[in-house]
Structures are given as C-alpha cells and as structure tokens.
C-alpha cells in the first residue's frame, strides 16, 4: 500500500512542475509511416514540411458544444499541430453502445478519446488498442511524461502493458464529497451546539423532532440518486471507514484494503454491525425518513425547499444541488457542513477519495492508426501548461484566459496561476470544448484559478469558495491514515476480460445483498441480533470470496510493478 501511495502522491509534485514549465525541445526528428516527417519533439506544428495528416477520433459530445468539427478550438488545434481530426461521436446515453458496435464490426477510428472503453477486452485480449509503452517517454510525450512519470503503473493493464493515457481532474472538495449539511438556525433556535459525537447527534435529532414534530431530522436519497446523497455513507465514518464505490466494477461492494495489503469488505465487519445498530436507533427515534431509502434527488430537493423548511440536515457533495442561492438565499445561508461524528470508540473518519483524481482509459490508439507517434504528439498538447485552458475556455490568451494575473489569488489563498475571462457556460456555444475530450486539471491548477479573496461564500459566485473552506475545515482533518484507520481506499484494479466475466454478476449480487440488508437492519425489518449471521452467509453463497480473491490478484499484480 505504501509504495502505491508514494507513487500516487508524487504526481502532485510532477504536476506543479508542469504548470511552471514549457514543453521541452530536443534536436531530433523522426519519420513514421507513409513518409511523414515529424518536427523536433515538443515543437509545433507536429508534421514537418507544411504537410497535414488526418486522424479519425471517437469521443463523446456534450449538449453545450454545438459542433466539434467546426469548433474554434478544433480549428486552433489543427492549425497548431498540422493534424486534422475527423470526429465520430456518441452522446452520454449511447456512446458505449456506438463504440462497442464500431470495435466489434472492425470499422473503428484511429484514436478514442474522453471515454472509458473496455481495455481488458479490446486491448489486452484482442489487440485492437495498441501498446503505448514504447511511445510514452520524455522525447515523444514531454508534457504527459513530466506529469505522470511516477504514476504510469496506474495505467498498466493486467498484462503489465500500457494501452491508454491517464488524465486528472483533482477537485479538492470532490475528494471530500461526503458532506452533511445542517441547519444552524434551527440549532440556535433549539439552544444546541453543532453536534460532535454520535450521542450528541442523536440528542439533537430528538430535540428537533420535539421542536418541529412534522420535520425530517435526516434527509437522503436512494443509492445513486444524487452526488453522495445517502446518509448511510456519511454516518458510517463514526464506526469505520466507508469505502468508495468500486472503481473496478462500479458497484458498492464496500471493499477496502487493510494494513497487511489484504482486500476485505467492510460489510461483514463487526464495526459495520454496530453502525447499523446506531442507524436503527435513529430510525426508531423517527429521525430517519422512510423516503430516504427510495426517493430521487429531485424529490428530496422539493422537500428541503418547502415553505416550512422541514429538514434539519441532508447529505450531498454540494448544497447547490438542493438549494438555489439566488432564488432562496435565506435558507441557503442557514446550512453549514457538519464534520464526521466521533463514534463510541473514538472513531471519526471522513472518506478521502485519494484515487478519484486520476483515471486511465482516456486516450487509446487503435491498430488502424498509421501514425501513432503523431497521435500521441497531438494529444500531448492537452497536458501542456495551457492545454486545458485552451480546451476548456478557448485558445485566445488575453481574451479567454490570462496567466499569472498580477495581484490575484487562488482558492487556496496563494498567488493565482491564471484567471478565466471566458467562463464555463451551460449554454450551447462553439468556441471551446469545455468538458469534451481529456481534462488535465491537477490540484495546483484547479486551486490556482483567480478568485476574489473577499467573495461571500454564500453568494452564487462563491460556491467554490464555500466548498473549499468547508472541506478544509470540516473534513480534511479527519482523513483516513495509518494512525486512525486500519482500512484504506482501493485504486482502480486492472482485471482481465475473463476475470471481469467471472465476477461481474457476483459483484452485482453482492451489492444487492448489502444494500437491501442494510435497509432491513436500519428499519428493523430484519433483526440484526438474529439475522446477522444469515446475512453474512448469503454474501458467502453469492460468491463474495471469489470477488475478493479476484480483486486481491489484481491488487497484487499492481503492487509488484
């Protein structure tokens, strides 16, 4: 675990270096197929002698970008690199089906960008995606290599080879996304302090229900209905670490890694049983609303915004998902974040999603591509000092953005690295790509965007500041580490296509048993004292051991790199 964490944390230093450097230049050129000559590494255009080449590219479109083919940033990138891109696209709803059909038919493009294809199948097993190990180096991909050279193992597949590029979108407040928002006005009206322990929280909920008999002490939604919007995951941190959703199979199997490097599930831990018993005590009190297990985010939003404001607290990554700061400013200002509660044995953990910032599978080259080196030189621009600024906001420096604005500070209070002059828009436009393609937004970069240091965090334009300050004050101090938790998060594990086939159905069944049983134990529909063993037996029968063994094998492969 330590070696992987060391590799992971090293990316921060690499990223900061990239933000302060320009692409390196080497006095050499290379020739690829079709007698196309490339310019010196790190220089533009990429194709020498005034020639252009065309690459076909599959990516996902977004509603706020009119036409990738005629987009201003697309034109800028073609002029800069000498590479013309012909796009094949899918939407958020159908890209996966379209891409799979394309790959299975044999009629697929040169490159695939900004989506997450099945690399175990189309790369490792079938060889449609080519290996990139020999192409990724300081000479050919100077920006990418500088940023991720210490983290390349995170992109290695089960055979030890690299088939895709990494990307990063290191949103500080997202790493502490499991937040609980509590109404401080109600606390003041009741004469209560912000609760710090599970007992104090129980007492506050009890007093609230006396203060507002028809109120809801703890709001929430069904799993997956919102962004960290289930109360269960937040409350669990008072007993043991609440793991992230599996990055490997995208299920809530509650798997984590212990200090010995063994993959386990928190769902069979005796501390998890105590957590369920505590939740059951809150349910018996009437603090947990029955709708919390089934309702949508929109349904909870409607309840929160009722005229009598009946909700004491609700979980969500951002308060803006439930209350509009412009339309309902008074209610918006009443809520503040609640730190994780100290449990009966002193446990007080927030879930820090240390691996959520880096993802693999963001750029693949197929065996159709005649010029893979040129393709990598093209995408390397996105990892440059200004690549993300250009793709997100437009390529016109001084109009779309400005570097090192004098006298400005970032969210973290440090001198700003840049100022955005053409902000993100939800309206359809054709000037930039915004969230299409590859995001290269490390922590230093995201925190380095200029903001008004005196901005009101509860104003509409102060949301990022509110989320940053809340994360820093109420959640970062309770990050899991070796001294306060025996469990830690698991990164995305690279399993084979065969392993995926063997355990995918098992993982879904495990998730179903955990989810349904937790609701039963919390509501009392299941008696935890008499049915706990049968619950664990049902997980065993579902194939839990096979799932954990598969994860373990993949984890061990990764750790040996």
Coordinates of C-alpha atoms in Angstrom, one line a residue:
X1 CA 0.0 0.0 0.0
X2 CA 2.8 2.4 0.9
X3 CA 4.6 2.0 -2.5
X4 CA 1.4 2.7 -4.4
X5 CA 0.6 5.7 -2.2
X6 CA 4.1 7.0 -2.7
X7 CA 3.7 6.8 -6.5
X8 CA 0.3 8.4 -6.3
X9 CA 1.3 11.4 -4.1
X10 CA 4.4 12.0 -6.3
X11 CA 2.1 13.2 -9.1
X12 CA 1.4 16.4 -7.2
X13 CA 5.0 17.5 -7.4
X14 CA 5.2 16.5 -11.1
X15 CA 2.0 18.4 -11.9
X16 CA 3.2 21.6 -10.2
X17 CA 6.4 21.4 -12.2
X18 CA 4.4 21.1 -15.4
X19 CA 2.4 24.2 -14.5
X20 CA 5.6 26.2 -14.4
X21 CA 7.4 24.8 -17.5
X22 CA 7.1 24.9 -21.2
X23 CA 7.3 21.7 -23.3
X24 CA 10.9 20.5 -23.7
X25 CA 12.6 20.6 -27.1
X26 CA 15.0 18.1 -28.5
X27 CA 17.2 18.4 -31.6
X28 CA 15.9 15.4 -33.4
X29 CA 13.2 14.4 -35.8
X30 CA 11.6 11.1 -36.6
X31 CA 9.9 9.5 -39.6
X32 CA 6.7 7.5 -39.3
X33 CA 4.8 5.5 -41.9
X34 CA 3.7 7.0 -45.2
X35 CA 7.0 9.0 -45.2
X36 CA 5.5 11.6 -42.9
X37 CA 8.3 13.5 -41.1
X38 CA 7.7 14.9 -37.6
X39 CA 9.2 18.1 -36.3
X40 CA 11.5 18.3 -33.3
X41 CA 9.9 16.9 -30.1
X42 CA 7.9 19.5 -28.2
X43 CA 7.6 21.9 -31.2
X44 CA 4.6 22.7 -33.4
X45 CA 3.4 22.0 -36.0
X46 CA 4.0 18.3 -35.4
X47 CA 4.0 17.4 -39.1
X48 CA 7.0 18.9 -41.0
X49 CA 7.3 20.4 -44.5
X50 CA 3.9 22.1 -44.3
X51 CA 2.1 18.7 -44.7
X52 CA -1.1 17.7 -42.9
X53 CA -2.3 14.3 -41.8
X54 CA -5.9 13.2 -40.9
X55 CA -6.8 11.1 -37.8
X56 CA -10.3 9.7 -37.1
X57 CA -11.4 10.1 -33.5
X58 CA -14.3 8.7 -31.4
X59 CA -15.4 10.8 -28.5
X60 CA -18.4 11.8 -26.5
X61 CA -20.3 15.0 -27.3
X62 CA -21.9 17.3 -24.7
X63 CA -25.1 19.4 -25.1
X64 CA -23.3 22.7 -24.6
X65 CA -20.9 22.2 -27.6
X66 CA -22.5 22.9 -31.0
X67 CA -20.2 21.1 -33.5
X68 CA -16.8 19.6 -32.8
X69 CA -15.9 19.7 -36.4
X70 CA -16.3 23.4 -36.8
X71 CA -15.4 24.4 -33.2
X72 CA -12.9 27.2 -32.7
X73 CA -10.7 25.1 -30.5
X74 CA -10.7 22.3 -33.0
X75 CA -9.6 24.7 -35.7
X76 CA -6.9 26.2 -33.5
X77 CA -5.5 22.7 -32.7
X78 CA -5.4 21.7 -36.4
X79 CA -3.6 24.9 -37.3
X80 CA -1.1 24.4 -34.4
X81 CA -0.4 20.7 -34.9
X82 CA -0.9 20.1 -38.7
X83 CA -3.2 17.3 -37.8
X84 CA -6.8 17.3 -39.0
X85 CA -9.3 15.3 -36.9
X86 CA -12.5 13.7 -38.3
X87 CA -14.9 13.0 -35.4
X88 CA -17.1 10.1 -34.8
X89 CA -19.3 10.7 -31.7
X90 CA -21.8 9.4 -29.3
X91 CA -23.8 11.1 -26.5
X92 CA -23.7 10.5 -22.8
X93 CA -26.5 7.9 -23.3
X94 CA -25.3 6.0 -26.3
X95 CA -21.5 6.4 -26.7
X96 CA -20.8 3.0 -25.2
X97 CA -23.1 1.1 -27.5
X98 CA -21.9 3.0 -30.5
X99 CA -18.2 2.5 -29.7
X100 CA -18.7 -1.3 -29.0
X101 CA -20.5 -1.7 -32.3
X102 CA -17.7 0.1 -34.1
X103 CA -15.0 -2.0 -32.5
X104 CA -16.9 -5.3 -33.0
X105 CA -17.6 -4.5 -36.6
X106 CA -13.9 -3.8 -37.5
X107 CA -14.8 -0.4 -38.8
X108 CA -13.3 1.7 -36.0
X109 CA -11.3 5.0 -35.8
X110 CA -7.6 5.7 -35.3
X111 CA -8.0 7.1 -31.8
X112 CA -10.5 7.0 -28.9
X113 CA -10.6 9.9 -26.5
X114 CA -12.5 11.1 -23.5
X115 CA -14.5 7.9 -22.8
X116 CA -13.7 4.7 -21.0
X117 CA -13.6 1.7 -23.3
X118 CA -13.2 -1.9 -22.3
X119 CA -9.4 -2.1 -22.5
X120 CA -9.2 -5.6 -21.0
X121 CA -11.2 -6.8 -23.9
X122 CA -10.2 -4.6 -26.8
X123 CA -6.6 -4.0 -25.7
X124 CA -5.2 -6.9 -23.7
X125 CA -7.3 -9.7 -25.2
X126 CA -8.0 -8.7 -28.8
X127 CA -5.1 -6.2 -29.5
X128 CA -7.3 -3.6 -31.2
X129 CA -5.8 -1.0 -28.9
X130 CA -2.0 -0.9 -29.3
X131 CA 0.5 -0.9 -26.5
X132 CA 1.9 2.5 -25.8
X133 CA 4.9 1.7 -23.6
X134 CA 7.5 2.4 -26.3
X135 CA 5.9 5.7 -27.3
X136 CA 5.5 7.3 -23.8
X137 CA 8.8 9.0 -23.0
X138 CA 10.3 12.4 -22.4
X139 CA 11.1 12.8 -26.0
X140 CA 7.8 12.0 -27.7
X141 CA 5.3 13.0 -24.9
X142 CA 7.2 15.5 -22.9
X143 CA 4.2 17.1 -21.2
X144 CA 2.5 13.8 -20.4
X145 CA 5.7 12.2 -19.2
X146 CA 6.6 15.1 -16.9
X147 CA 3.2 15.0 -15.3
X148 CA 2.7 11.2 -14.9
X149 CA 6.1 9.6 -15.0
X150 CA 5.8 8.5 -11.3
X151 CA 2.3 7.2 -11.9
X152 CA 2.5 5.2 -15.1
X153 CA 1.8 2.0 -13.1
X154 CA -1.8 3.2 -12.6
X155 CA -2.3 2.8 -16.3
X156 CA -0.8 -0.6 -16.7
X157 CA -3.3 -3.4 -17.5
X158 CA -3.3 -6.9 -16.2
X159 CA -0.5 -8.0 -18.6
X160 CA 1.7 -5.2 -17.4
X161 CA 1.4 -3.1 -20.5
X162 CA 0.0 0.4 -21.1
X163 CA -2.8 0.8 -23.6
X164 CA -4.2 4.2 -22.6
X165 CA -3.3 7.6 -21.1
X166 CA -4.1 8.9 -17.7
X167 CA -6.0 12.1 -17.0
X168 CA -6.5 14.1 -13.8
X169 CA -9.3 16.3 -12.5
X170 CA -8.2 16.9 -8.9
X171 CA -11.2 18.7 -7.4
X172 CA -10.2 19.3 -3.8
X173 CA -13.8 19.5 -2.5
X174 CA -14.8 16.4 -4.6
X175 CA -12.2 14.4 -2.8
X176 CA -14.2 15.1 0.4
X177 CA -17.5 14.7 -1.3
X178 CA -19.4 13.0 1.5
X179 CA -20.7 16.1 3.3
X180 CA -23.6 16.6 5.6
X181 CA -25.4 20.0 5.7
X182 CA -27.1 21.0 8.9
X183 CA -29.5 23.9 9.6
X184 CA -27.6 26.2 12.0
X185 CA -30.7 28.5 12.5
X186 CA -32.6 25.5 13.9
X187 CA -29.7 24.6 16.2
X188 CA -29.6 28.2 17.5
X189 CA -33.4 28.2 18.0
X190 CA -33.2 25.0 20.0
X191 CA -30.2 26.2 22.0
X192 CA -28.0 23.4 20.6
X193 CA -24.3 23.5 19.6
X194 CA -23.2 21.7 16.4
X195 CA -23.1 18.0 17.4
X196 CA -19.6 16.4 17.6
X197 CA -20.4 12.9 18.7
X198 CA -22.9 10.2 17.7
X199 CA -24.7 10.7 21.1
X200 CA -24.9 14.5 20.6
X201 CA -26.2 14.0 17.1
X202 CA -28.9 11.6 18.5
X203 CA -29.9 14.2 21.1
X204 CA -30.1 17.0 18.6
X205 CA -32.3 14.9 16.3
X206 CA -34.5 14.1 19.2
X207 CA -34.8 17.7 20.2
X208 CA -35.5 18.7 16.6
X209 CA -38.4 16.3 16.4
X210 CA -39.9 17.9 19.5
X211 CA -39.2 21.4 18.1
X212 CA -40.7 20.5 14.7
X213 CA -42.9 17.4 15.1
X214 CA -43.6 17.1 11.3
X215 CA -40.0 17.7 10.4
X216 CA -37.3 15.4 8.9
X217 CA -34.2 15.2 11.0
X218 CA -32.1 13.4 8.4
X219 CA -32.8 13.6 4.7
X220 CA -31.3 11.5 2.0
X221 CA -32.0 9.7 -1.3
X222 CA -31.8 6.2 -2.7
X223 CA -28.3 5.0 -3.6
X224 CA -27.1 6.6 -6.8
X225 CA -29.8 9.1 -6.9
X226 CA -27.5 12.1 -6.1
X227 CA -23.9 13.0 -5.5
X228 CA -23.0 11.5 -2.2
X229 CA -26.6 11.9 -1.2
X230 CA -27.2 8.9 1.1
X231 CA -27.0 9.5 4.8
X232 CA -25.7 5.9 5.4
X233 CA -22.2 6.5 4.0
X234 CA -21.7 9.7 6.0
X235 CA -22.8 8.1 9.3
X236 CA -20.6 5.1 8.8
X237 CA -17.5 7.1 9.3
X238 CA -18.2 7.2 13.0
X239 CA -17.5 3.5 13.2
X240 CA -15.1 2.5 10.4
X241 CA -14.0 3.8 7.0
X242 CA -16.8 4.0 4.5
X243 CA -15.1 2.8 1.2
X244 CA -15.6 4.3 -2.2
X245 CA -17.8 2.8 -4.8
X246 CA -15.6 0.2 -6.6
X247 CA -13.6 1.9 -9.4
X248 CA -13.1 -1.5 -10.9
X249 CA -16.6 -2.8 -11.4
X250 CA -18.7 0.3 -10.4
X251 CA -20.6 -1.3 -7.6
X252 CA -21.0 -0.6 -3.9
X253 CA -19.3 -3.8 -2.7
X254 CA -17.7 -1.9 0.3
X255 CA -14.3 -3.3 -0.5
X256 CA -11.2 -1.8 1.1
X257 CA -7.6 -2.8 1.7
X258 CA -6.2 -3.3 5.2
X259 CA -2.8 -2.6 6.6
X260 CA -1.5 -6.0 5.6
X261 CA -2.5 -5.4 1.9
X262 CA -5.4 -7.7 2.1
X263 CA -8.6 -6.9 0.2
X264 CA -11.7 -7.1 2.5
X265 CA -15.2 -5.9 2.6
X266 CA -16.4 -3.6 5.4
X267 CA -19.9 -5.0 5.0
X268 CA -19.0 -8.1 7.2
X269 CA -17.0 -6.2 9.8
X270 CA -18.4 -6.2 13.4
X271 CA -18.0 -2.4 13.5
X272 CA -20.3 -2.2 10.5
X273 CA -22.9 -4.1 12.6
X274 CA -22.5 -1.5 15.3
X275 CA -23.0 1.2 12.8
X276 CA -26.2 -0.4 11.6
X277 CA -27.4 -0.7 15.2
X278 CA -26.8 3.0 15.7
X279 CA -28.8 3.8 12.5
X280 CA -31.6 1.6 13.7
X281 CA -31.7 3.7 17.0
X282 CA -32.1 6.9 14.9
X283 CA -34.8 5.2 12.8
X284 CA -36.7 4.2 15.9
X285 CA -36.4 7.7 17.2
X286 CA -38.1 8.9 13.9
X287 CA -35.0 10.8 12.8
X288 CA -34.6 8.8 9.6
X289 CA -37.3 9.4 7.0
X290 CA -38.6 6.4 5.2
X291 CA -38.3 8.2 1.8
X292 CA -34.5 8.4 2.3
X293 CA -34.2 4.8 1.0
X294 CA -36.2 5.3 -2.2
X295 CA -36.6 8.9 -3.2
X296 CA -34.8 10.8 -6.0
X297 CA -32.7 13.8 -5.7
X298 CA -35.5 16.0 -7.1
X299 CA -37.9 14.6 -4.5
X300 CA -35.6 15.5 -1.7
X301 CA -35.0 18.9 -3.2
X302 CA -38.7 19.6 -3.2
X303 CA -39.0 18.6 0.5
X304 CA -35.9 20.7 1.5
X305 CA -37.4 23.8 -0.2
X306 CA -40.9 23.5 1.3
X307 CA -42.2 26.7 2.8
X308 CA -41.7 25.5 6.4
X309 CA -38.2 24.1 5.6
X310 CA -38.8 20.8 7.4
X311 CA -35.3 19.3 7.0
X312 CA -32.7 19.6 9.8
X313 CA -29.8 18.0 7.8
X314 CA -29.2 16.3 4.5
X315 CA -26.1 14.7 2.8
X316 CA -24.8 16.0 -0.6
X317 CA -21.5 16.9 -2.2
X318 CA -22.7 20.4 -2.7
X319 CA -25.6 22.4 -1.1
X320 CA -26.3 23.9 -4.5
X321 CA -27.8 20.6 -5.7
X322 CA -30.7 21.3 -3.3
X323 CA -31.0 25.0 -2.6
X324 CA -30.6 27.8 -5.1
X325 CA -28.6 30.6 -3.5
X326 CA -30.2 33.2 -5.8
X327 CA -33.8 32.0 -5.5
X328 CA -33.7 31.1 -1.8
X329 CA -30.8 33.0 -0.3
X330 CA -32.1 33.0 3.3
X331 CA -32.5 29.2 3.5
X332 CA -29.2 28.7 1.7
X333 CA -27.3 30.6 4.3
X334 CA -28.8 28.7 7.2
X335 CA -26.9 25.5 6.3
X336 CA -23.3 24.7 7.1
X337 CA -21.3 21.5 6.8
X338 CA -21.2 19.0 9.7
X339 CA -17.9 17.3 10.5
X340 CA -18.0 13.5 10.8
X341 CA -19.2 12.5 14.3
X342 CA -17.0 10.9 16.9
X343 CA -18.2 7.3 17.4
X344 CA -18.5 5.3 20.7
X345 CA -14.9 4.1 20.4
X346 CA -13.4 7.4 19.2
X347 CA -13.5 6.7 15.5
X348 CA -14.1 9.9 13.5
X349 CA -13.4 9.4 9.8
X350 CA -14.2 11.2 6.6
X351 CA -13.8 9.3 3.3
X352 CA -10.9 10.8 1.4
X353 CA -11.1 9.6 -2.2
X354 CA -7.4 9.7 -2.9
X355 CA -7.7 7.8 -6.2
X356 CA -10.6 9.7 -7.7
X357 CA -8.4 12.4 -9.2
X358 CA -6.6 10.2 -11.7
X359 CA -8.2 7.9 -14.2
X360 CA -7.0 5.7 -17.0
X361 CA -8.5 4.8 -20.3
X362 CA -8.8 8.4 -21.6
X363 CA -6.9 8.1 -24.8
X364 CA -6.3 4.9 -26.8
X365 CA -4.8 4.3 -30.2
X366 CA -6.1 1.5 -32.4
X367 CA -4.2 -0.7 -34.8
X368 CA -5.9 1.3 -37.6
X369 CA -3.7 4.3 -36.8
X370 CA -0.7 4.6 -39.2
X371 CA 1.0 7.3 -37.2
X372 CA 0.7 6.5 -33.5
X373 CA 3.7 8.8 -32.6
X374 CA 2.0 11.7 -34.3
X375 CA -1.3 10.9 -32.5
X376 CA 0.5 11.0 -29.1
X377 CA 2.3 14.2 -30.0
X378 CA -1.1 15.7 -30.8
X379 CA -2.8 14.7 -27.5
X380 CA 0.3 15.8 -25.6
X381 CA -0.7 19.4 -26.1
X382 CA -3.6 18.8 -23.6
X383 CA -1.0 18.1 -20.9
X384 CA 0.9 21.3 -21.6
X385 CA 0.9 24.4 -19.5
X386 CA -2.0 26.0 -21.4
X387 CA -3.6 22.9 -23.0
X388 CA -6.5 22.6 -20.5
X389 CA -7.1 26.3 -20.5
X390 CA -7.4 26.3 -24.3
X391 CA -9.7 23.3 -24.5
X392 CA -12.0 24.4 -21.6
X393 CA -12.2 28.2 -22.2
X394 CA -10.8 28.9 -25.7
X395 CA -7.4 29.4 -27.2
X396 CA -7.1 33.2 -27.2
X397 CA -4.8 34.2 -24.4
X398 CA -5.8 37.6 -23.0
X399 CA -9.4 37.1 -24.2
X400 CA -10.3 33.7 -22.9
X401 CA -7.8 33.5 -20.0
X402 CA -4.7 35.1 -18.6
X403 CA -1.7 33.6 -17.0
X404 CA -0.3 34.8 -13.6
X405 CA -2.7 37.7 -13.1
X406 CA -1.0 40.3 -11.0
X407 CA -2.4 40.8 -7.5
X408 CA -4.9 37.9 -7.8
X409 CA -5.1 34.9 -5.5
X410 CA -6.5 31.4 -6.0
X411 CA -9.0 29.4 -3.9
X412 CA -6.2 28.4 -1.5
X413 CA -5.0 32.0 -1.0
X414 CA -1.8 31.5 -2.9
X415 CA -0.9 33.7 -5.9
X416 CA -3.2 32.8 -8.8
X417 CA -1.8 30.8 -11.7
X418 CA -4.4 32.0 -14.1
X419 CA -7.6 34.0 -14.5
X420 CA -10.6 32.8 -16.6
X421 CA -12.0 35.6 -18.7
X422 CA -14.4 33.4 -20.7
X423 CA -16.2 31.3 -18.0
X424 CA -17.8 27.9 -18.4
X425 CA -21.3 28.1 -19.8
X426 CA -24.2 25.6 -19.8
X427 CA -25.5 27.3 -22.9
X428 CA -24.7 25.9 -26.3
X429 CA -21.6 27.5 -27.9
X430 CA -18.9 26.6 -30.5
X431 CA -15.9 28.4 -29.1
X432 CA -14.3 25.7 -26.9
X433 CA -14.7 22.0 -25.9
X434 CA -15.4 22.6 -22.2
X435 CA -15.9 19.1 -20.8
X436 CA -15.3 17.1 -24.0
X437 CA -12.1 15.2 -24.5
X438 CA -9.5 15.0 -21.8
X439 CA -9.4 17.0 -18.6
X440 CA -6.0 17.8 -17.3
X441 CA -6.7 19.7 -14.1
X442 CA -4.4 18.8 -11.2
X443 CA -4.9 20.2 -7.8
X444 CA -2.5 23.1 -8.1
X445 CA -4.1 24.1 -11.3
X446 CA -7.7 23.9 -10.0
X447 CA -6.8 25.8 -6.8
X448 CA -4.8 28.3 -8.8
X449 CA -7.8 29.8 -10.6
X450 CA -8.1 33.5 -9.6
X451 CA -11.0 34.3 -7.2
X452 CA -12.0 37.4 -5.3
X453 CA -10.5 36.8 -1.8
X454 CA -13.3 38.8 -0.3
X455 CA -16.1 36.9 -2.0
X456 CA -19.1 36.0 0.0
X457 CA -19.0 32.2 0.1
X458 CA -22.8 32.1 0.3
X459 CA -23.3 34.3 -2.8
X460 CA -24.0 32.4 -6.1
X461 CA -20.5 33.1 -7.4
X462 CA -18.9 32.0 -4.0
X463 CA -19.8 28.3 -4.2
X464 CA -16.3 27.0 -5.0
X465 CA -15.0 29.0 -2.0
X466 CA -17.7 27.7 0.2
X467 CA -17.0 24.1 -0.7
X468 CA -13.2 24.6 -0.4
X469 CA -13.5 26.2 3.0
X470 CA -15.9 23.6 4.3
X471 CA -13.7 20.7 3.1
X472 CA -10.6 22.3 4.6
X473 CA -12.2 22.9 8.0
X474 CA -14.7 20.1 8.5
X475 CA -13.4 17.1 6.5
X476 CA -9.7 17.2 5.8
X477 CA -8.7 16.9 9.5
X478 CA -10.5 13.5 9.6
X479 CA -8.9 12.0 6.5
X480 CA -8.1 8.2 6.9
X481 CA -4.5 7.4 7.6
X482 CA -2.4 4.7 9.2
X483 CA -2.9 6.1 12.7
X484 CA -6.7 6.4 12.7
X485 CA -7.9 3.6 10.3
X486 CA -6.9 0.0 9.6
X487 CA -8.7 0.3 6.2
X488 CA -8.0 2.4 3.1
X489 CA -9.3 3.0 -0.4
X490 CA -8.6 0.7 -3.3
X491 CA -7.5 2.2 -6.6
X492 CA -8.9 1.1 -9.9
X493 CA -7.8 -2.5 -10.4
X494 CA -6.9 -3.8 -13.8
X495 CA -8.6 -7.2 -14.2
X496 CA -8.6 -9.4 -17.2
X497 CA -11.6 -9.8 -19.5
X498 CA -12.0 -13.3 -18.2
X499 CA -11.9 -12.2 -14.6
X500 CA -14.4 -9.5 -15.4
X501 CA -16.8 -12.0 -16.9
X502 CA -16.4 -14.3 -13.9
X503 CA -17.1 -11.8 -11.2
X504 CA -19.3 -9.1 -12.8
X505 CA -22.5 -10.9 -11.9
X506 CA -21.2 -11.8 -8.5
X507 CA -20.4 -8.1 -7.8
X508 CA -24.0 -7.0 -8.7
X509 CA -25.4 -9.7 -6.4
X510 CA -23.1 -8.7 -3.5
X511 CA -24.1 -5.1 -3.9
X512 CA -27.8 -6.1 -3.9
X513 CA -27.5 -8.1 -0.7
X514 CA -25.5 -5.4 1.1
X515 CA -27.9 -2.6 0.0
X516 CA -31.2 -4.5 0.8
X517 CA -29.9 -5.9 4.1
X518 CA -28.7 -2.5 5.3
X519 CA -32.2 -1.1 4.8
X520 CA -33.7 -4.0 6.5
X521 CA -31.4 -3.8 9.5
X522 CA -31.8 0.0 9.8
X523 CA -35.6 -0.1 9.6
X524 CA -35.9 -3.1 11.8
X525 CA -37.5 -5.2 9.1
X526 CA -34.5 -7.5 9.8
X527 CA -33.4 -8.3 13.3
X528 CA -29.7 -7.7 13.4
X529 CA -29.2 -9.8 16.5
X530 CA -30.8 -12.9 15.0
X531 CA -30.1 -12.4 11.3
X532 CA -26.6 -11.1 11.1
X533 CA -25.0 -14.5 10.6
X534 CA -27.5 -15.4 7.9
X535 CA -26.7 -12.1 6.1
X536 CA -23.0 -12.9 6.1
X537 CA -23.8 -16.4 4.9
X538 CA -25.8 -15.1 2.0
X539 CA -22.8 -13.0 0.9
X540 CA -20.6 -16.1 1.1
X541 CA -23.1 -18.0 -1.1
X542 CA -23.2 -15.2 -3.6
X543 CA -19.5 -15.6 -4.4
X544 CA -18.0 -12.9 -2.2
X545 CA -14.8 -14.9 -1.7
X546 CA -14.4 -15.2 -5.5
X547 CA -14.8 -11.4 -5.9
X548 CA -12.3 -10.6 -3.1
X549 CA -9.8 -13.2 -4.5
X550 CA -10.1 -11.6 -7.9
X551 CA -9.5 -8.1 -6.5
X552 CA -6.6 -9.5 -4.5
X553 CA -4.9 -11.0 -7.5
X554 CA -5.3 -7.7 -9.5
X555 CA -4.0 -5.7 -6.5
X556 CA -1.0 -7.9 -6.1
X557 CA -0.2 -7.6 -9.8
X558 CA -0.3 -3.8 -9.5
X559 CA 1.8 -3.7 -6.3
X560 CA 4.6 -5.8 -7.9
X561 CA 5.2 -3.1 -10.5

